[in-house]
N, CA, C and O atoms as a GROMACS GRO file, in nm:
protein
  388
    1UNK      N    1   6.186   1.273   2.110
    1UNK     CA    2   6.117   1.289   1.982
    1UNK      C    3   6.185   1.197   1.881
    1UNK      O    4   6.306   1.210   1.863
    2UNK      N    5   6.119   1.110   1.818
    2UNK     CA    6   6.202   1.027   1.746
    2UNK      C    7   6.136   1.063   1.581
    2UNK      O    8   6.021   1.084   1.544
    3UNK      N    9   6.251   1.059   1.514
    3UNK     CA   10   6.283   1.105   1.361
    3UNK      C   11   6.315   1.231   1.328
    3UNK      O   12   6.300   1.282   1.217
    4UNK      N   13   6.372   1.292   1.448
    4UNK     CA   14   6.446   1.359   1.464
    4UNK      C   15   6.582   1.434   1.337
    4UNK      O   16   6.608   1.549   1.303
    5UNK      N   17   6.632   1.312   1.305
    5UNK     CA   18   6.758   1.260   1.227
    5UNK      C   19   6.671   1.325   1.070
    5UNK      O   20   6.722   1.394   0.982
    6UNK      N   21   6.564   1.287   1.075
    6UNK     CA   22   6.536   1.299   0.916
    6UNK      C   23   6.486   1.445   0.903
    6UNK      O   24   6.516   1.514   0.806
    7UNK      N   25   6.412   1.489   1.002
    7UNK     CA   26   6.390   1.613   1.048
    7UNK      C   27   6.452   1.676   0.981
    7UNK      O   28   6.405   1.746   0.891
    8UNK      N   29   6.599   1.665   1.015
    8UNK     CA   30   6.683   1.757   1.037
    8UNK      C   31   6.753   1.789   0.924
    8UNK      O   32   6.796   1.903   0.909
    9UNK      N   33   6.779   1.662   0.800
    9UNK     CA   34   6.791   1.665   0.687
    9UNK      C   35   6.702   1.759   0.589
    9UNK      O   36   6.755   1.838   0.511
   10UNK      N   37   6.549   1.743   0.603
   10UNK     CA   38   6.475   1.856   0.578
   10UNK      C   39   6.530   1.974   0.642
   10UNK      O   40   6.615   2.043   0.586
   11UNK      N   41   6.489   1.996   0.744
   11UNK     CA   42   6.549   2.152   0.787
   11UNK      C   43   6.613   2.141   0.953
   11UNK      O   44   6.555   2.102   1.054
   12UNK      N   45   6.771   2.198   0.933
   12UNK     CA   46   6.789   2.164   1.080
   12UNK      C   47   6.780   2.261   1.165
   12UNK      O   48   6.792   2.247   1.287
   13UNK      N   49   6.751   2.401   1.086
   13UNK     CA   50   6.646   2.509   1.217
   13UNK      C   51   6.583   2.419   1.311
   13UNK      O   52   6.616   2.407   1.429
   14UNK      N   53   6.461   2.339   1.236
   14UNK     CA   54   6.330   2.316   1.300
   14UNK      C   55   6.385   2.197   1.456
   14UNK      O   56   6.308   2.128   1.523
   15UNK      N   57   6.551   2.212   1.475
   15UNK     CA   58   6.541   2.093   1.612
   15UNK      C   59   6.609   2.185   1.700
   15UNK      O   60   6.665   2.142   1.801
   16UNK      N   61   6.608   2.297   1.674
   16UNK     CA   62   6.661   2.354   1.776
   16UNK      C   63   6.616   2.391   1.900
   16UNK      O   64   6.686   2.414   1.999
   17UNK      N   65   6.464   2.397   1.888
   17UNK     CA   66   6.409   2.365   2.013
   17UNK      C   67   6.388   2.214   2.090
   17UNK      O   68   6.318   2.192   2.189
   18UNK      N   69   6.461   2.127   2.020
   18UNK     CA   70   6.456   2.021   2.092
   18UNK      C   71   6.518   1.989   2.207
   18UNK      O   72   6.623   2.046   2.238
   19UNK      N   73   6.450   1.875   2.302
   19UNK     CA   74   6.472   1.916   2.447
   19UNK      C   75   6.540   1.763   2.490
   19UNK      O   76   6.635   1.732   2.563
   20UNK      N   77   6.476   1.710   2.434
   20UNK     CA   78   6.468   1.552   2.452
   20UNK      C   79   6.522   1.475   2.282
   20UNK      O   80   6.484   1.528   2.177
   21UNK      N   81   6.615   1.344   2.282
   21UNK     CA   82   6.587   1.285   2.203
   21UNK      C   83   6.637   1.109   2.189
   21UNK      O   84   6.746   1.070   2.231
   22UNK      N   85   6.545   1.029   2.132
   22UNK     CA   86   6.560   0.898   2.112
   22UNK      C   87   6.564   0.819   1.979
   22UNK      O   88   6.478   0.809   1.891
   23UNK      N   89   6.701   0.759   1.990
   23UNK     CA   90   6.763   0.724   1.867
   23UNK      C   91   6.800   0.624   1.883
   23UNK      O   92   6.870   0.616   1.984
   24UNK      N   93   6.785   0.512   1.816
   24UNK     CA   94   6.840   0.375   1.785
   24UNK      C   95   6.915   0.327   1.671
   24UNK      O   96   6.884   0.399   1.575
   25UNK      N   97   6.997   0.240   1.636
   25UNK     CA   98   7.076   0.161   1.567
   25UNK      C   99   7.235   0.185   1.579
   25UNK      O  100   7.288   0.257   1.664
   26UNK      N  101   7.316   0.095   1.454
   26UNK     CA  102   7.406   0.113   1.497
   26UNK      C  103   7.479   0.315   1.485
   26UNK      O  104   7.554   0.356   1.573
   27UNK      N  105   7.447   0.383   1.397
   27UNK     CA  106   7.498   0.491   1.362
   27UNK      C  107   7.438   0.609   1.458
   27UNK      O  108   7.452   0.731   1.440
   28UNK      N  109   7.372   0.547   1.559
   28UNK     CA  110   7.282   0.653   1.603
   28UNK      C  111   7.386   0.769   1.683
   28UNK      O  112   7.361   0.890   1.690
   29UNK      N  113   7.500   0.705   1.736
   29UNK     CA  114   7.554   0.851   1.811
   29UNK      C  115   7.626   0.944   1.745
   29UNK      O  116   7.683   1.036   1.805
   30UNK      N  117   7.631   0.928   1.597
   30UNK     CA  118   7.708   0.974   1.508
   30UNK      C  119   7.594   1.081   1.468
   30UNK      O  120   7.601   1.203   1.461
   31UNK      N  121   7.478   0.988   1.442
   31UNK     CA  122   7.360   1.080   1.344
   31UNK      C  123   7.327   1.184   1.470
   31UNK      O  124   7.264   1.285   1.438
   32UNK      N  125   7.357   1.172   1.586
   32UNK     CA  126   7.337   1.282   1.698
   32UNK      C  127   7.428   1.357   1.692
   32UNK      O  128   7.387   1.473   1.698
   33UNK      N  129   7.533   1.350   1.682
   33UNK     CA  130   7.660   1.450   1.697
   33UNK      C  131   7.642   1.560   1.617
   33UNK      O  132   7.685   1.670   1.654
   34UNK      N  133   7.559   1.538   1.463
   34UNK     CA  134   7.524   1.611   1.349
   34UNK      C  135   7.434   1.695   1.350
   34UNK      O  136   7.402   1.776   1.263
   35UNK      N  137   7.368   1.666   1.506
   35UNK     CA  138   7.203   1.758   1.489
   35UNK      C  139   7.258   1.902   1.539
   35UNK      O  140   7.367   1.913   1.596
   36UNK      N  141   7.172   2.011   1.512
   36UNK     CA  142   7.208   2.124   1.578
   36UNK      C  143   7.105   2.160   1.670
   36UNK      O  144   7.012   2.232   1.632
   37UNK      N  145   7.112   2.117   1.789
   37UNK     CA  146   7.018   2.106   1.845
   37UNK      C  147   7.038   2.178   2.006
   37UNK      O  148   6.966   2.132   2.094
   38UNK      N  149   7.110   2.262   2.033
   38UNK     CA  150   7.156   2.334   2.167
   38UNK      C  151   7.085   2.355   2.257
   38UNK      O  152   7.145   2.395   2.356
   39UNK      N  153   6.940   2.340   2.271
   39UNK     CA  154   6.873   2.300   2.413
   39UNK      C  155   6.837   2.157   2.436
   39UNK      O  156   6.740   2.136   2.509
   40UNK      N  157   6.908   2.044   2.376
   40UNK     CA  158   6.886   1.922   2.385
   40UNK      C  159   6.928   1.884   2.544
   40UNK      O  160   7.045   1.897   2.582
   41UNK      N  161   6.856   1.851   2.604
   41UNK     CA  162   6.900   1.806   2.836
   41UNK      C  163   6.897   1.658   2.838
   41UNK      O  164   6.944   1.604   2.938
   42UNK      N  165   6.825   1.548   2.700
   42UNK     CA  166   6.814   1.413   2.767
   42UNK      C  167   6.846   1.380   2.633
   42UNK      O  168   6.803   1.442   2.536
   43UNK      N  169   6.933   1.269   2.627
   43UNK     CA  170   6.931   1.149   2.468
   43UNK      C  171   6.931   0.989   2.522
   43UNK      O  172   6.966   0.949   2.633
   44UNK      N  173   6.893   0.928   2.435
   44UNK     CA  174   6.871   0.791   2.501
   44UNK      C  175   6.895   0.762   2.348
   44UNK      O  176   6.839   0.821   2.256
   45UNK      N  177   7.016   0.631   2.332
   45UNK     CA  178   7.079   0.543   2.208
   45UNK      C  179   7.073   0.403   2.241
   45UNK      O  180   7.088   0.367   2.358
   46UNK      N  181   7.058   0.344   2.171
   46UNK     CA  182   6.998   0.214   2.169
   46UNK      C  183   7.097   0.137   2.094
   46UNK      O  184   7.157   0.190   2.000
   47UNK      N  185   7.111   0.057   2.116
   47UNK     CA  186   7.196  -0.050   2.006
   47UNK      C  187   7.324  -0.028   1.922
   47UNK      O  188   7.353  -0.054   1.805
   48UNK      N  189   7.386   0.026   2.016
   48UNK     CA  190   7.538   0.130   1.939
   48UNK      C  191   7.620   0.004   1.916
   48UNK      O  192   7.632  -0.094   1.989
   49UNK      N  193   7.687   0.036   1.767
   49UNK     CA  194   7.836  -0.053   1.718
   49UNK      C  195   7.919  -0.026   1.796
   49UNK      O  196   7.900   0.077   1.860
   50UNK      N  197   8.021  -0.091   1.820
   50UNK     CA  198   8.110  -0.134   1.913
   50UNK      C  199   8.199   0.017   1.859
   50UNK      O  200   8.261   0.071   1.951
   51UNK      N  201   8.210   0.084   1.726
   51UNK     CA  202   8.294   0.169   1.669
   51UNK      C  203   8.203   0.306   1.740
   51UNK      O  204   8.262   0.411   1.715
   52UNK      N  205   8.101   0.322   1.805
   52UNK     CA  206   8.042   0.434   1.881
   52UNK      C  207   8.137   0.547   1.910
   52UNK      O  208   8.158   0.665   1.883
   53UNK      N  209   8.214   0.379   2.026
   53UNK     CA  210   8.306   0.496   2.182
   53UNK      C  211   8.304   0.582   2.105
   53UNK      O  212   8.201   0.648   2.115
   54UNK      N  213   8.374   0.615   2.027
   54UNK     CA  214   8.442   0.779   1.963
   54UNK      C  215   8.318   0.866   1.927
   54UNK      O  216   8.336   0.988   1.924
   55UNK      N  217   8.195   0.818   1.900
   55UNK     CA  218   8.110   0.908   1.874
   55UNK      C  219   8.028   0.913   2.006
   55UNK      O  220   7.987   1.028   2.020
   56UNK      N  221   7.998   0.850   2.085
   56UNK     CA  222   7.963   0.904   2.237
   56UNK      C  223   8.041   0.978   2.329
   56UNK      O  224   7.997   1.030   2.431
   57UNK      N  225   8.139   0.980   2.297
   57UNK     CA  226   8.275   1.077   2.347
   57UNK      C  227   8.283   1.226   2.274
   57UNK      O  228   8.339   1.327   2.316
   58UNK      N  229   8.234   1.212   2.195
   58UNK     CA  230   8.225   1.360   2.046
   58UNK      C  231   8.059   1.408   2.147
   58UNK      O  232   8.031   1.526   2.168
   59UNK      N  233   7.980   1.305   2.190
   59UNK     CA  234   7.844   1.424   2.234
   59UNK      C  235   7.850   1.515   2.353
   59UNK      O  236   7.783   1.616   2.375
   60UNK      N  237   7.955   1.454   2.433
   60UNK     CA  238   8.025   1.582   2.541
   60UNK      C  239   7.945   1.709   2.469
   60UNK      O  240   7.829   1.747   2.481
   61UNK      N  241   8.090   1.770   2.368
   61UNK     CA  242   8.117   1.850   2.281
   61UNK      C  243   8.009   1.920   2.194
   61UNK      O  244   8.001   2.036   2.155
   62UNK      N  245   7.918   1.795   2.175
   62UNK     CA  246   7.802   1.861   2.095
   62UNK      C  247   7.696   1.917   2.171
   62UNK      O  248   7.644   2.019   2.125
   63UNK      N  249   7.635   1.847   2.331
   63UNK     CA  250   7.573   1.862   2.386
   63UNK      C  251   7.624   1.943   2.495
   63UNK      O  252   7.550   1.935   2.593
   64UNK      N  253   7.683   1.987   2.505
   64UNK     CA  254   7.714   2.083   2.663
   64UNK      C  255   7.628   2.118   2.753
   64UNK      O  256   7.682   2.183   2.843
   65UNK      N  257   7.520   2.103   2.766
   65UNK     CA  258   7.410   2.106   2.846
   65UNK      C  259   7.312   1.964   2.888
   65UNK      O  260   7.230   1.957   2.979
   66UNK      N  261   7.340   1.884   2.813
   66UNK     CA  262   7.287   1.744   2.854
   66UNK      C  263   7.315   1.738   2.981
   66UNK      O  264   7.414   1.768   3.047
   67UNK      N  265   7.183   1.680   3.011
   67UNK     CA  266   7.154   1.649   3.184
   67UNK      C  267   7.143   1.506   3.168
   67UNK      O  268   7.220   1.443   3.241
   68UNK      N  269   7.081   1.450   3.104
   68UNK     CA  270   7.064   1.272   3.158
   68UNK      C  271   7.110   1.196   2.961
   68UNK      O  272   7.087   1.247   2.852
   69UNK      N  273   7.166   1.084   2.991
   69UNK     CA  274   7.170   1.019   2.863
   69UNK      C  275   7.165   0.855   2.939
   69UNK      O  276   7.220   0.815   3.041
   70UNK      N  277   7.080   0.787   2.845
   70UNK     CA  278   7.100   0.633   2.808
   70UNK      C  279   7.159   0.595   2.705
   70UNK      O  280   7.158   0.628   2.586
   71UNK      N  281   7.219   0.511   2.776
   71UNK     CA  282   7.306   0.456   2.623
   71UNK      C  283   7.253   0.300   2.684
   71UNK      O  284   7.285   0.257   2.795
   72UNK      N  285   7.159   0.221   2.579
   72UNK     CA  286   7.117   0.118   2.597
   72UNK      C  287   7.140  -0.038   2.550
   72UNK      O  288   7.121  -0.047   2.428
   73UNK      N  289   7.167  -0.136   2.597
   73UNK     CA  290   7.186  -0.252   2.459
   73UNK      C  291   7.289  -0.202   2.349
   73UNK      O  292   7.276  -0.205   2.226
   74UNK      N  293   7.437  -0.137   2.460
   74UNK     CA  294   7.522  -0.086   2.360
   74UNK      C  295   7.693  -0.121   2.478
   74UNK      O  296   7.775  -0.037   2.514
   75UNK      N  297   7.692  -0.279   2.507
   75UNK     CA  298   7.780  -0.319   2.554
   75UNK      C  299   7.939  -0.271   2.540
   75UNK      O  300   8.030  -0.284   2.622
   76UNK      N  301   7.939  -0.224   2.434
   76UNK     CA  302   8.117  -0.233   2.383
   76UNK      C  303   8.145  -0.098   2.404
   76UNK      O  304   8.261  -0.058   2.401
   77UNK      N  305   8.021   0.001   2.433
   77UNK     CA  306   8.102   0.145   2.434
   77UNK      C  307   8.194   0.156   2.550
   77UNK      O  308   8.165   0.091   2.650
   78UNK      N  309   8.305   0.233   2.552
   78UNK     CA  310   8.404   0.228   2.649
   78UNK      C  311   8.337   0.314   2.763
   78UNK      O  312   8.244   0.394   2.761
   79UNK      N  313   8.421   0.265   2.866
   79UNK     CA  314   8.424   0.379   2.978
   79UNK      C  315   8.511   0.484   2.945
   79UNK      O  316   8.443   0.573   2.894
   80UNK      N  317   8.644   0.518   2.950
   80UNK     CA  318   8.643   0.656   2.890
   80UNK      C  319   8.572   0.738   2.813
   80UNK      O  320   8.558   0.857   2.840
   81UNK      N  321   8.511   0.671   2.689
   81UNK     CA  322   8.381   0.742   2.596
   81UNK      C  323   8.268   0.831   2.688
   81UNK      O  324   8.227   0.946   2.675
   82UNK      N  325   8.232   0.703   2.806
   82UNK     CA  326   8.133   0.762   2.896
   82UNK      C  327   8.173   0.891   2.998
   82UNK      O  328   8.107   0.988   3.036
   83UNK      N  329   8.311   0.847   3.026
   83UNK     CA  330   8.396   0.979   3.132
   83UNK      C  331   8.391   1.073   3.033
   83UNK      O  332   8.294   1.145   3.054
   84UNK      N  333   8.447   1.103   2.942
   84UNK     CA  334   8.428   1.173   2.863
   84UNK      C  335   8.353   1.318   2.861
   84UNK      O  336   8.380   1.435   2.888
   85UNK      N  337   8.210   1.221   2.799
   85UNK     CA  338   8.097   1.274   2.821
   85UNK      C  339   8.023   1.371   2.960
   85UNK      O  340   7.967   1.481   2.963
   86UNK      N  341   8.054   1.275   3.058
   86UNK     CA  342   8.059   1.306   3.185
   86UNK      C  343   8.152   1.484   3.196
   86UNK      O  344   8.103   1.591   3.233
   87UNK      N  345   8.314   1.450   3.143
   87UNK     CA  346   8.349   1.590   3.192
   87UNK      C  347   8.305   1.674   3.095
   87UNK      O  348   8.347   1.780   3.141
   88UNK      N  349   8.243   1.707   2.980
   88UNK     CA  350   8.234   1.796   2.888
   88UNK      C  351   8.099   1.849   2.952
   88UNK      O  352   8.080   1.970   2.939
   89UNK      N  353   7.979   1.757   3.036
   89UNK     CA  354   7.862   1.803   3.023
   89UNK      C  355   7.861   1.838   3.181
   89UNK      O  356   7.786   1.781   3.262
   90UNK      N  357   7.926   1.907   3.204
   90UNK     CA  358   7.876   1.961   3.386
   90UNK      C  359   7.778   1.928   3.430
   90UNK      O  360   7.786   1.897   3.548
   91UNK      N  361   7.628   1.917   3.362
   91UNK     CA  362   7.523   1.928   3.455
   91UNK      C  363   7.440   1.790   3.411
   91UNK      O  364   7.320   1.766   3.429
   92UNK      N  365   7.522   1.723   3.360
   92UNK     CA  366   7.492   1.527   3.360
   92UNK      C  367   7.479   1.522   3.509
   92UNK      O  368   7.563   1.559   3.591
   93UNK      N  369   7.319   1.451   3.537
   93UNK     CA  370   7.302   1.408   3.646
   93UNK      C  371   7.263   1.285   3.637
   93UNK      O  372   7.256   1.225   3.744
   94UNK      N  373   7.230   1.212   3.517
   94UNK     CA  374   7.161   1.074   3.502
   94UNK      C  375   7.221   1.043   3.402
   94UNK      O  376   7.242   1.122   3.310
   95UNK      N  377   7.269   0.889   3.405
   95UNK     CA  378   7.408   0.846   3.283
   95UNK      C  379   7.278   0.675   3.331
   95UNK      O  380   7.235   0.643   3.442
   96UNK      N  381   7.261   0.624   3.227
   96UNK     CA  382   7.190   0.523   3.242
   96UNK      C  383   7.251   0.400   3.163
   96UNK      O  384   7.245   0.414   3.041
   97UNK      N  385   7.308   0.283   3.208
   97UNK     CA  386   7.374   0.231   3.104
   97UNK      C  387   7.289   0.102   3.089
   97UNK      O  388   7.315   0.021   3.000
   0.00000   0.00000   0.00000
């Protein structure tokens, strides 16, 4: 679901049924970390600043139930950022880089 982010500024009840979400630019894994969104299973980020790692490493934590994430056209994020992620979310089955 994309605009998600602004959504949520209006009201961030209304993403809590969100299941799925797709976000682009550089701030996007940051503006995810912020959502309250606890049945979120898939995110796909697009075009992450090289300053991400630390916020793709923080969505472990936020997402604990994420099953699949893309992180796309976002070269510089680290591999630990991605391990990370990996151990916080047990039931990551699809990591798409």
């Amino acid at each position: 679901m994309l605009g998600c982010v602004a959504l949520a500024h209006a009201s961030r009840a209304r993403c809590g049924a969100l299941d799925h979400l797709r976000l682009g630019g550089r701030e996007s894994a940051l503006q995810a970390c912020r959502l309250r969104a606890p049945a979120l299973r898939a995110l796909s980020l697009d075009n992450l600043e090289s300053k991400s790692s630390a916020a793709v490493a923080a969505l472990g934590a936020a997402f604990p139930s994420l099953r699949a994430l893309r992180v796309l056209h976002s070269h510089k994020v680290s591999a630990s950022a991605l391990a990370a992620v990996a151990t916080l979310c047990p039931s990551l089955a699809e990591l798409h880089l």
